[in-house]
PDB file of C-alpha atoms and ligand atoms in Angstrom:
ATOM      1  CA  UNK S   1      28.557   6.605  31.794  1.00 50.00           C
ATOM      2  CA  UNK S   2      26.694   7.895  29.002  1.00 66.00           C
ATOM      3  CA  UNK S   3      28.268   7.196  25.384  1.00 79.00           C
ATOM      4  CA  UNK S   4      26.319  10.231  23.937  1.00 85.00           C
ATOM      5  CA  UNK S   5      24.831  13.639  24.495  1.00 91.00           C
ATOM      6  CA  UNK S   6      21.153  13.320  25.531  1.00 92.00           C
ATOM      7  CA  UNK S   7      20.413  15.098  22.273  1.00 94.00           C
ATOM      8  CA  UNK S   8      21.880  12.605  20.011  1.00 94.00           C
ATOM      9  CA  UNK S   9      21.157   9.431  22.296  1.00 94.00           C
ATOM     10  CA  UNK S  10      17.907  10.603  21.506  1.00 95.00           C
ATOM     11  CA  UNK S  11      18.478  11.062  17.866  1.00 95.00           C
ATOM     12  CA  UNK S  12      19.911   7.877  17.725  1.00 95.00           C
ATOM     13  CA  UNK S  13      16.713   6.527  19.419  1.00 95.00           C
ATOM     14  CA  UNK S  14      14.345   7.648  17.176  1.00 95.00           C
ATOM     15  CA  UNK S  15      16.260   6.160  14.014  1.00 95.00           C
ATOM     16  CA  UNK S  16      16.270   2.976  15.533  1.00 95.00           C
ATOM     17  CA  UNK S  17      12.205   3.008  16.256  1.00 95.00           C
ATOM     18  CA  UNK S  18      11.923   2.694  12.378  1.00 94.00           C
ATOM     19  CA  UNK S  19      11.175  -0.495  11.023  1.00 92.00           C
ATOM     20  CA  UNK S  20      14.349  -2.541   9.854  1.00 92.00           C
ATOM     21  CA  UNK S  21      16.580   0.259  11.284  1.00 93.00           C
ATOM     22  CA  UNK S  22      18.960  -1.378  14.148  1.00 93.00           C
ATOM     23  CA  UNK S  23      21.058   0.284  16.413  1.00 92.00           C
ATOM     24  CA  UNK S  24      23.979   0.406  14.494  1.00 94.00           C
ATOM     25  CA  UNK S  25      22.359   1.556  11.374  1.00 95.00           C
ATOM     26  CA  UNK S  26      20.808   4.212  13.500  1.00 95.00           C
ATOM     27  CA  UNK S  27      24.091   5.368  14.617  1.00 95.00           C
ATOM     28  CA  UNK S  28      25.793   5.616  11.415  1.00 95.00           C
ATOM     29  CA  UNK S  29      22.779   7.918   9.947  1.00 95.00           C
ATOM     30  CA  UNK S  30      22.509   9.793  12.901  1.00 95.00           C
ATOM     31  CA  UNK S  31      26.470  10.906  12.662  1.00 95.00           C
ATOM     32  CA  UNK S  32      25.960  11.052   8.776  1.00 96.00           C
ATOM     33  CA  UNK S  33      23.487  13.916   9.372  1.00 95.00           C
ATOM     34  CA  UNK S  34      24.794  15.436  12.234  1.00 95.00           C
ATOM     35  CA  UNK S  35      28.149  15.921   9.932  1.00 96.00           C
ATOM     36  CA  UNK S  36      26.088  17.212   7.367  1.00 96.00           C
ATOM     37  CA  UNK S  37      25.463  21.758   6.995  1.00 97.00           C
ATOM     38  CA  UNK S  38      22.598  22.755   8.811  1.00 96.00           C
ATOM     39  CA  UNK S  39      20.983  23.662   6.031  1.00 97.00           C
ATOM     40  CA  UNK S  40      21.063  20.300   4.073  1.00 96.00           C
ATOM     41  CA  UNK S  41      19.596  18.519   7.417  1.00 96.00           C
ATOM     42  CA  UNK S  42      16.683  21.481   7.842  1.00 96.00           C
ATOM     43  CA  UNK S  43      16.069  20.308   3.766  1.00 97.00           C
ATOM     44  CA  UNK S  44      15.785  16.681   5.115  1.00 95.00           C
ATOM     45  CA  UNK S  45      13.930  17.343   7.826  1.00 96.00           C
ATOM     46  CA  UNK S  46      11.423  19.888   5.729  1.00 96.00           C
ATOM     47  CA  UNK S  47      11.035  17.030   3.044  1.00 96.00           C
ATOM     48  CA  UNK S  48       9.864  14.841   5.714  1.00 95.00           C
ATOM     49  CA  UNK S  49       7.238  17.135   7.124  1.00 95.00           C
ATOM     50  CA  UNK S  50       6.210  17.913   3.703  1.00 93.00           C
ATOM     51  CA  UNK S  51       5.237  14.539   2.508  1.00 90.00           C
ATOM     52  CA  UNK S  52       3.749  14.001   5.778  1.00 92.00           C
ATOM     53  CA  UNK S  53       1.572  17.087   5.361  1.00 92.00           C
ATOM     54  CA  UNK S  54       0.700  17.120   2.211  1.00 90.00           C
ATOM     55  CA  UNK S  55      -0.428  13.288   2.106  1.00 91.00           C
ATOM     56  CA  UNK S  56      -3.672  12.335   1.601  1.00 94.00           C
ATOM     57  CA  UNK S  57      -6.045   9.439   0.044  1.00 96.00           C
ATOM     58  CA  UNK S  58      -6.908   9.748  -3.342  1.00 97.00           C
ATOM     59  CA  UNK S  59     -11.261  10.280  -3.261  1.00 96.00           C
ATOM     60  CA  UNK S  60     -11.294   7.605  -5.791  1.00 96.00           C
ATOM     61  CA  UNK S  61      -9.044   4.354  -5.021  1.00 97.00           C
ATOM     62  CA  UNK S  62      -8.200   5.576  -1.970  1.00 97.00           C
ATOM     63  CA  UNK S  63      -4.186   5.115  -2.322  1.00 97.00           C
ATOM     64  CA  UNK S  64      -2.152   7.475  -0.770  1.00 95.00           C
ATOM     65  CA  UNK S  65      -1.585  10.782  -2.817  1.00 94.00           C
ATOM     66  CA  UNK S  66      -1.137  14.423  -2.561  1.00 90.00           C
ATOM     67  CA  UNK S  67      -3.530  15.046  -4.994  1.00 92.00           C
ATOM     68  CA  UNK S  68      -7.467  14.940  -4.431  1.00 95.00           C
ATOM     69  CA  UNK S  69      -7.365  12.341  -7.250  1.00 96.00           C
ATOM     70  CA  UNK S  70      -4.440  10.697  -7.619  1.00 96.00           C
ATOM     71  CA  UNK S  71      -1.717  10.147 -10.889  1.00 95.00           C
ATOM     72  CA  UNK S  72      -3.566   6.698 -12.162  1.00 96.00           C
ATOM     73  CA  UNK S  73      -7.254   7.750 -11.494  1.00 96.00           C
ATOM     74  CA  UNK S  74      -6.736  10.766 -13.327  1.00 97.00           C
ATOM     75  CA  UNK S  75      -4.872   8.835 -16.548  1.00 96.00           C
ATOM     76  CA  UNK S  76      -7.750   8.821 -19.131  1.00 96.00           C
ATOM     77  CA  UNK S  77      -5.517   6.045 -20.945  1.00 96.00           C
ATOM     78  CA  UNK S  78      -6.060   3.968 -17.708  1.00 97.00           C
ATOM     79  CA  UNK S  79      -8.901   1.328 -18.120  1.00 96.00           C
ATOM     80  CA  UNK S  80     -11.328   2.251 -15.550  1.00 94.00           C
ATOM     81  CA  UNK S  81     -13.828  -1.003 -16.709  1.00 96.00           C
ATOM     82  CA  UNK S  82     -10.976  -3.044 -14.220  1.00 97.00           C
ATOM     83  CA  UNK S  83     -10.286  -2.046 -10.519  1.00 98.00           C
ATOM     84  CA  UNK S  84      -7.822  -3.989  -9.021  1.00 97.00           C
ATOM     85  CA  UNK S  85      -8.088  -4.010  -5.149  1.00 98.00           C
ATOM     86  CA  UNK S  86      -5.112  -4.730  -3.004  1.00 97.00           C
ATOM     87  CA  UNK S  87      -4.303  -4.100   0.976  1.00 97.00           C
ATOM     88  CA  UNK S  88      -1.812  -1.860   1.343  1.00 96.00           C
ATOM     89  CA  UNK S  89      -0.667   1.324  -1.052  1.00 96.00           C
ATOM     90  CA  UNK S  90       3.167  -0.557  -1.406  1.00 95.00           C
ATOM     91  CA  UNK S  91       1.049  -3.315  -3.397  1.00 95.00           C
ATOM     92  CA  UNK S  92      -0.020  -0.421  -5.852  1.00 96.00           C
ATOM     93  CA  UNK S  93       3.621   0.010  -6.268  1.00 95.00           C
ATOM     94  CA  UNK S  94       4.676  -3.829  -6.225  1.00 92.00           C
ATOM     95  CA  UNK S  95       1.877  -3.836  -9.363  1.00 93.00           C
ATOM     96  CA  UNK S  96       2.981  -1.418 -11.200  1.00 94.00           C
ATOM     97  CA  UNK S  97       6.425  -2.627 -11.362  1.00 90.00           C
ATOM     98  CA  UNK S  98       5.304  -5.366 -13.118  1.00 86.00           C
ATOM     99  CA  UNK S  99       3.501  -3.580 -15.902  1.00 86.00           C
ATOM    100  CA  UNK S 100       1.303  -6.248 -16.222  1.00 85.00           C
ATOM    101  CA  UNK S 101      -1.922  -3.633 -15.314  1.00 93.00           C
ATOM    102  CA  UNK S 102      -3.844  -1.151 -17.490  1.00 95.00           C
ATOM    103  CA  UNK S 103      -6.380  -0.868 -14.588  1.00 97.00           C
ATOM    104  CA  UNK S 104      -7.180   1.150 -11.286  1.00 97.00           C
ATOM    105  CA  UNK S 105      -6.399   0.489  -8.079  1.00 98.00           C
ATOM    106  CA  UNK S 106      -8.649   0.028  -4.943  1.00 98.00           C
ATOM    107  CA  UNK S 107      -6.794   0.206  -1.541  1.00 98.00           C
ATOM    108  CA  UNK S 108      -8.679  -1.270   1.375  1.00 98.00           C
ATOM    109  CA  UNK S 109      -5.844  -0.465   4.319  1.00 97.00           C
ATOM    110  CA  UNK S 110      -6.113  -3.659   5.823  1.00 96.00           C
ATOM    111  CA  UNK S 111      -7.669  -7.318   5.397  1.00 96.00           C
ATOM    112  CA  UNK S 112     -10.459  -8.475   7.377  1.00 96.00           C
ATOM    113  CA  UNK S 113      -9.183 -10.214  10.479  1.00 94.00           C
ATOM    114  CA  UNK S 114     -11.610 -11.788  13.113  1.00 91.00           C
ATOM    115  CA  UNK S 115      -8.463 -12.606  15.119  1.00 92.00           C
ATOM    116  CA  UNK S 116      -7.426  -8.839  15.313  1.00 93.00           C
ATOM    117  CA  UNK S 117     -10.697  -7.905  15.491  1.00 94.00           C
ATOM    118  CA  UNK S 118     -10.713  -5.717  12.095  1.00 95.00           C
ATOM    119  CA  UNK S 119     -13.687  -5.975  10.787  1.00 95.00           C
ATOM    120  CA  UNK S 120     -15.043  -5.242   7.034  1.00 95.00           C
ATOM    121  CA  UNK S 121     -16.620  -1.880   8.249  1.00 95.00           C
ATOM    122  CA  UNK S 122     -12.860  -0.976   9.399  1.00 96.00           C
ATOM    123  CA  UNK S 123     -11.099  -1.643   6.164  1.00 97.00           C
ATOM    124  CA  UNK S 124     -12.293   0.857   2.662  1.00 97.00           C
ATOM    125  CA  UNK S 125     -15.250  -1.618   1.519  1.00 97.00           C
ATOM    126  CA  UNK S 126     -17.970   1.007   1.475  1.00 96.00           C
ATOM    127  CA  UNK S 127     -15.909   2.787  -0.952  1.00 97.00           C
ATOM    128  CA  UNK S 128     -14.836  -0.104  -3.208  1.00 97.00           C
ATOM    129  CA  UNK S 129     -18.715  -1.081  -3.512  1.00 97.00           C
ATOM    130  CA  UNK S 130     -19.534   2.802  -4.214  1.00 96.00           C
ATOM    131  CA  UNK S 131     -17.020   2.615  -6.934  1.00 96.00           C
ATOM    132  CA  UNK S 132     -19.029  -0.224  -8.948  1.00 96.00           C
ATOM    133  CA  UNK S 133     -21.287   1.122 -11.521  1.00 90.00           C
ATOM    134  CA  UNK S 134     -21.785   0.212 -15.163  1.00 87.00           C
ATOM    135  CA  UNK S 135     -18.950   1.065 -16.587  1.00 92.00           C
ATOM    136  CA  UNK S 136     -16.769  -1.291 -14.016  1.00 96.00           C
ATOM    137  CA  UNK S 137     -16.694  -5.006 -15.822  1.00 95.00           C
ATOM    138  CA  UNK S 138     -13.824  -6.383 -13.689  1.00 96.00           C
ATOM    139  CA  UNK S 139     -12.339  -6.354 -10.108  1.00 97.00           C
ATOM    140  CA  UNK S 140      -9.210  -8.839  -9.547  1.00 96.00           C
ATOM    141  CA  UNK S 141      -8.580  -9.288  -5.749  1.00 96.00           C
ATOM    142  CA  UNK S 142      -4.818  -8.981  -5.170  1.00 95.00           C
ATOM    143  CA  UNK S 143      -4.962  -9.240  -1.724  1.00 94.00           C
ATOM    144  CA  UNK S 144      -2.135 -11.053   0.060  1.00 89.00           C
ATOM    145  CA  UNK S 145      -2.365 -15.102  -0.409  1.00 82.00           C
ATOM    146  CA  UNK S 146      -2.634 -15.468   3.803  1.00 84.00           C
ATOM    147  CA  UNK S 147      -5.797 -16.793   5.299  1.00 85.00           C
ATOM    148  CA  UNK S 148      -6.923 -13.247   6.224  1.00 91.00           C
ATOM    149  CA  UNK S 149      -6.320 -12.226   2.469  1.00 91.00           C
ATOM    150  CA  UNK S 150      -8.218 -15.256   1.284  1.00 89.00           C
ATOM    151  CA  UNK S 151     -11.255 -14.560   3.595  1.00 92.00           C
ATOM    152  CA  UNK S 152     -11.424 -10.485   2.733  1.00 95.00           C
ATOM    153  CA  UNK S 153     -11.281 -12.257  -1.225  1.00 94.00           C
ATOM    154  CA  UNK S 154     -14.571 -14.050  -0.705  1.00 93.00           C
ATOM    155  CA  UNK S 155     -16.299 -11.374   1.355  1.00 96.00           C
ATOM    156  CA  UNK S 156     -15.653  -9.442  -1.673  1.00 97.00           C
ATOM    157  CA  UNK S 157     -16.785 -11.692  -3.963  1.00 95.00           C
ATOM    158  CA  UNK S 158     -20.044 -12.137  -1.784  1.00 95.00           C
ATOM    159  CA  UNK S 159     -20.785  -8.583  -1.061  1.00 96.00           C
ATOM    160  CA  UNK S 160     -20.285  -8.097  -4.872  1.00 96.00           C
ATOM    161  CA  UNK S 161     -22.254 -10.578  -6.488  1.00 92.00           C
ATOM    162  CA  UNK S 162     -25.140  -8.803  -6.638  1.00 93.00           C
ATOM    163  CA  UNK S 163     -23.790  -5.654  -8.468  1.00 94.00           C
ATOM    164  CA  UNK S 164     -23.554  -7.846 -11.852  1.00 89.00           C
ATOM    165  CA  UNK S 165     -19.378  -7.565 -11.747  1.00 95.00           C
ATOM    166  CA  UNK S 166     -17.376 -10.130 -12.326  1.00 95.00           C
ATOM    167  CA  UNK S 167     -15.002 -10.520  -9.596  1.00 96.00           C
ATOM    168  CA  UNK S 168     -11.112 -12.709  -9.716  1.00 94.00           C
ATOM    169  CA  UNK S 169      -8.623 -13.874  -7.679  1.00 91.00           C
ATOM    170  CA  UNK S 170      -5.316 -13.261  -8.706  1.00 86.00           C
ATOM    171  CA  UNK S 171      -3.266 -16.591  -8.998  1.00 77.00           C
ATOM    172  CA  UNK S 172      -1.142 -18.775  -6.845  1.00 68.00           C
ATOM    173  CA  UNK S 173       2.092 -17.897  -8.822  1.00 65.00           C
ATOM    174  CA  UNK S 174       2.994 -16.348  -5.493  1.00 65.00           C
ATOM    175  CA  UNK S 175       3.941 -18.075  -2.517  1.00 67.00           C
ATOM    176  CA  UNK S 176       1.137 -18.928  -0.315  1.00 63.00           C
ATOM    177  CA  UNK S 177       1.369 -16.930   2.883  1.00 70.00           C
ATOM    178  CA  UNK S 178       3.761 -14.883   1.037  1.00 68.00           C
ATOM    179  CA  UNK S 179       3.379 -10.842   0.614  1.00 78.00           C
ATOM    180  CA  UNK S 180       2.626  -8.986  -2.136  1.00 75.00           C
ATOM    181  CA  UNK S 181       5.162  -6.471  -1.746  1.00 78.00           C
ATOM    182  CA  UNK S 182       7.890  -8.932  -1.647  1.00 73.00           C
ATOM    183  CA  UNK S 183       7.116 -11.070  -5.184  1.00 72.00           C
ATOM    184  CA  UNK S 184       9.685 -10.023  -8.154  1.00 71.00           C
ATOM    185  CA  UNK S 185       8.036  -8.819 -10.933  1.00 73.00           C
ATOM    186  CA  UNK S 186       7.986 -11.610 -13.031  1.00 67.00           C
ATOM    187  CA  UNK S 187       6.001 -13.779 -10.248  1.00 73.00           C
ATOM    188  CA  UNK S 188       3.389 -10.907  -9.611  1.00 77.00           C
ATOM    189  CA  UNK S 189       2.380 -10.628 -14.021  1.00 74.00           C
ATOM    190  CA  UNK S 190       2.357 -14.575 -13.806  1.00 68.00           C
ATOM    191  CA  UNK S 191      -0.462 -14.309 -10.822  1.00 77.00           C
ATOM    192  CA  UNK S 192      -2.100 -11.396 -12.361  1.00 80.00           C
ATOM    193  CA  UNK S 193      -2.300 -13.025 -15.745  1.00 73.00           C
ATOM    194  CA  UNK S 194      -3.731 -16.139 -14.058  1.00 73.00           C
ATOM    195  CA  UNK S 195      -6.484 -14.969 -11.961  1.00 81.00           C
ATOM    196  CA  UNK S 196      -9.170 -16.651 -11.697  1.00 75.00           C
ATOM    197  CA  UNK S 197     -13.207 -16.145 -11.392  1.00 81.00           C
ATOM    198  CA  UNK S 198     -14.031 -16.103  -8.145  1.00 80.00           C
ATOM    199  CA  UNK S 199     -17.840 -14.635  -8.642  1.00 73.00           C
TER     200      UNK S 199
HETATM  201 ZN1   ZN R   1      -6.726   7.145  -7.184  1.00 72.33          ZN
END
């Protein structure tokens, strides 16, 4: 016997594919919006679509954005001598929480990962390396403290050595293995303030 319509099983469903959403979680959102006007769930549903289509990756740091170049690029009070690259665009975030960073931002999408086969040419290195001129005097790795982290730190640090940058490692003040989206605040300025020379 089936509990639901089709059409809601299915609504259901879907809820429950996102990540940290279980079936009963699903369930209670899916009857929250089904009990909602029709016009408040098209708004949802257009607000979705809308992000979705309007996203794209800032030409600069490469962070998600809807804008060509994105909110901390285009701050002229930003300090664009220090680029702070990190994996993922919820580190930008994580960062900026702490308000610990004047900087830019540099978002690979990814870590190098021989075991996953992700190599450097798969994750945004050509455009961190285009990015280093004269005016660029500093570039802290934030990449997550795991072993793939570590190694995409000192490919970085090789593959910029020659460019006359000095390039840190933010410090262990967070957990080792641990993510950077998860630290508090307080840990993440403790590692930032920290870092170390790594080139
Ligand atoms: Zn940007």
């Amino acid at each position: 016997m089936a509990f639901y319509s089709e059409s809601v099983a299915a609504l259901i469903e879907k809820f429950s594919s996102l990540p940290g959403v279980g079936k009963k979680s699903a369930q209670r959102v899916a009857f929250y919006l089904l009990g909602q006007s029709s016009e408040e769930v098209e708004a949802f549903a257009e607000t979705i679509l809308n992000a979705k289509r309007n996203l794209c990756f800032c030409k600069v740091c490469q962070n998600m954005s809807d804008k060509e170049i994105c909110d901390v690029c285009a701050n002229p009070s930003r300090d664009p001598g220090v680029i702070c690259v990190v994996e993922d665009p919820r580190d930008v975030v994580s960062i900026e929480r702490s308000l610990e960073f004047h900087g830019r931002y540099h978002v690979l999408h990814g870590v190098i990962s021989p075991s996953r086969n992700i190599r450097p040419d798969d994750i945004r290195l050509k455009e961190l390396v285009a990015r280093i001129d004269g005016s660029v005097r500093e570039v802290i790795v934030a990449t997550n403290l795991t072993v793939e982290g570590e190694t995409t730190a000192m490919y970085i640090a090789k593959l910029l050595a020659p460019l006359g940058v000095t390039v840190s490692r933010i410090a262990h003040g967070l957990p080792v293995g641990g993510d950077i989206i998860y630290a508090d605040e307080i840990t993440l300025a403790k590692a930032l303030a920290g870092r170390t020379v790594i080139s």
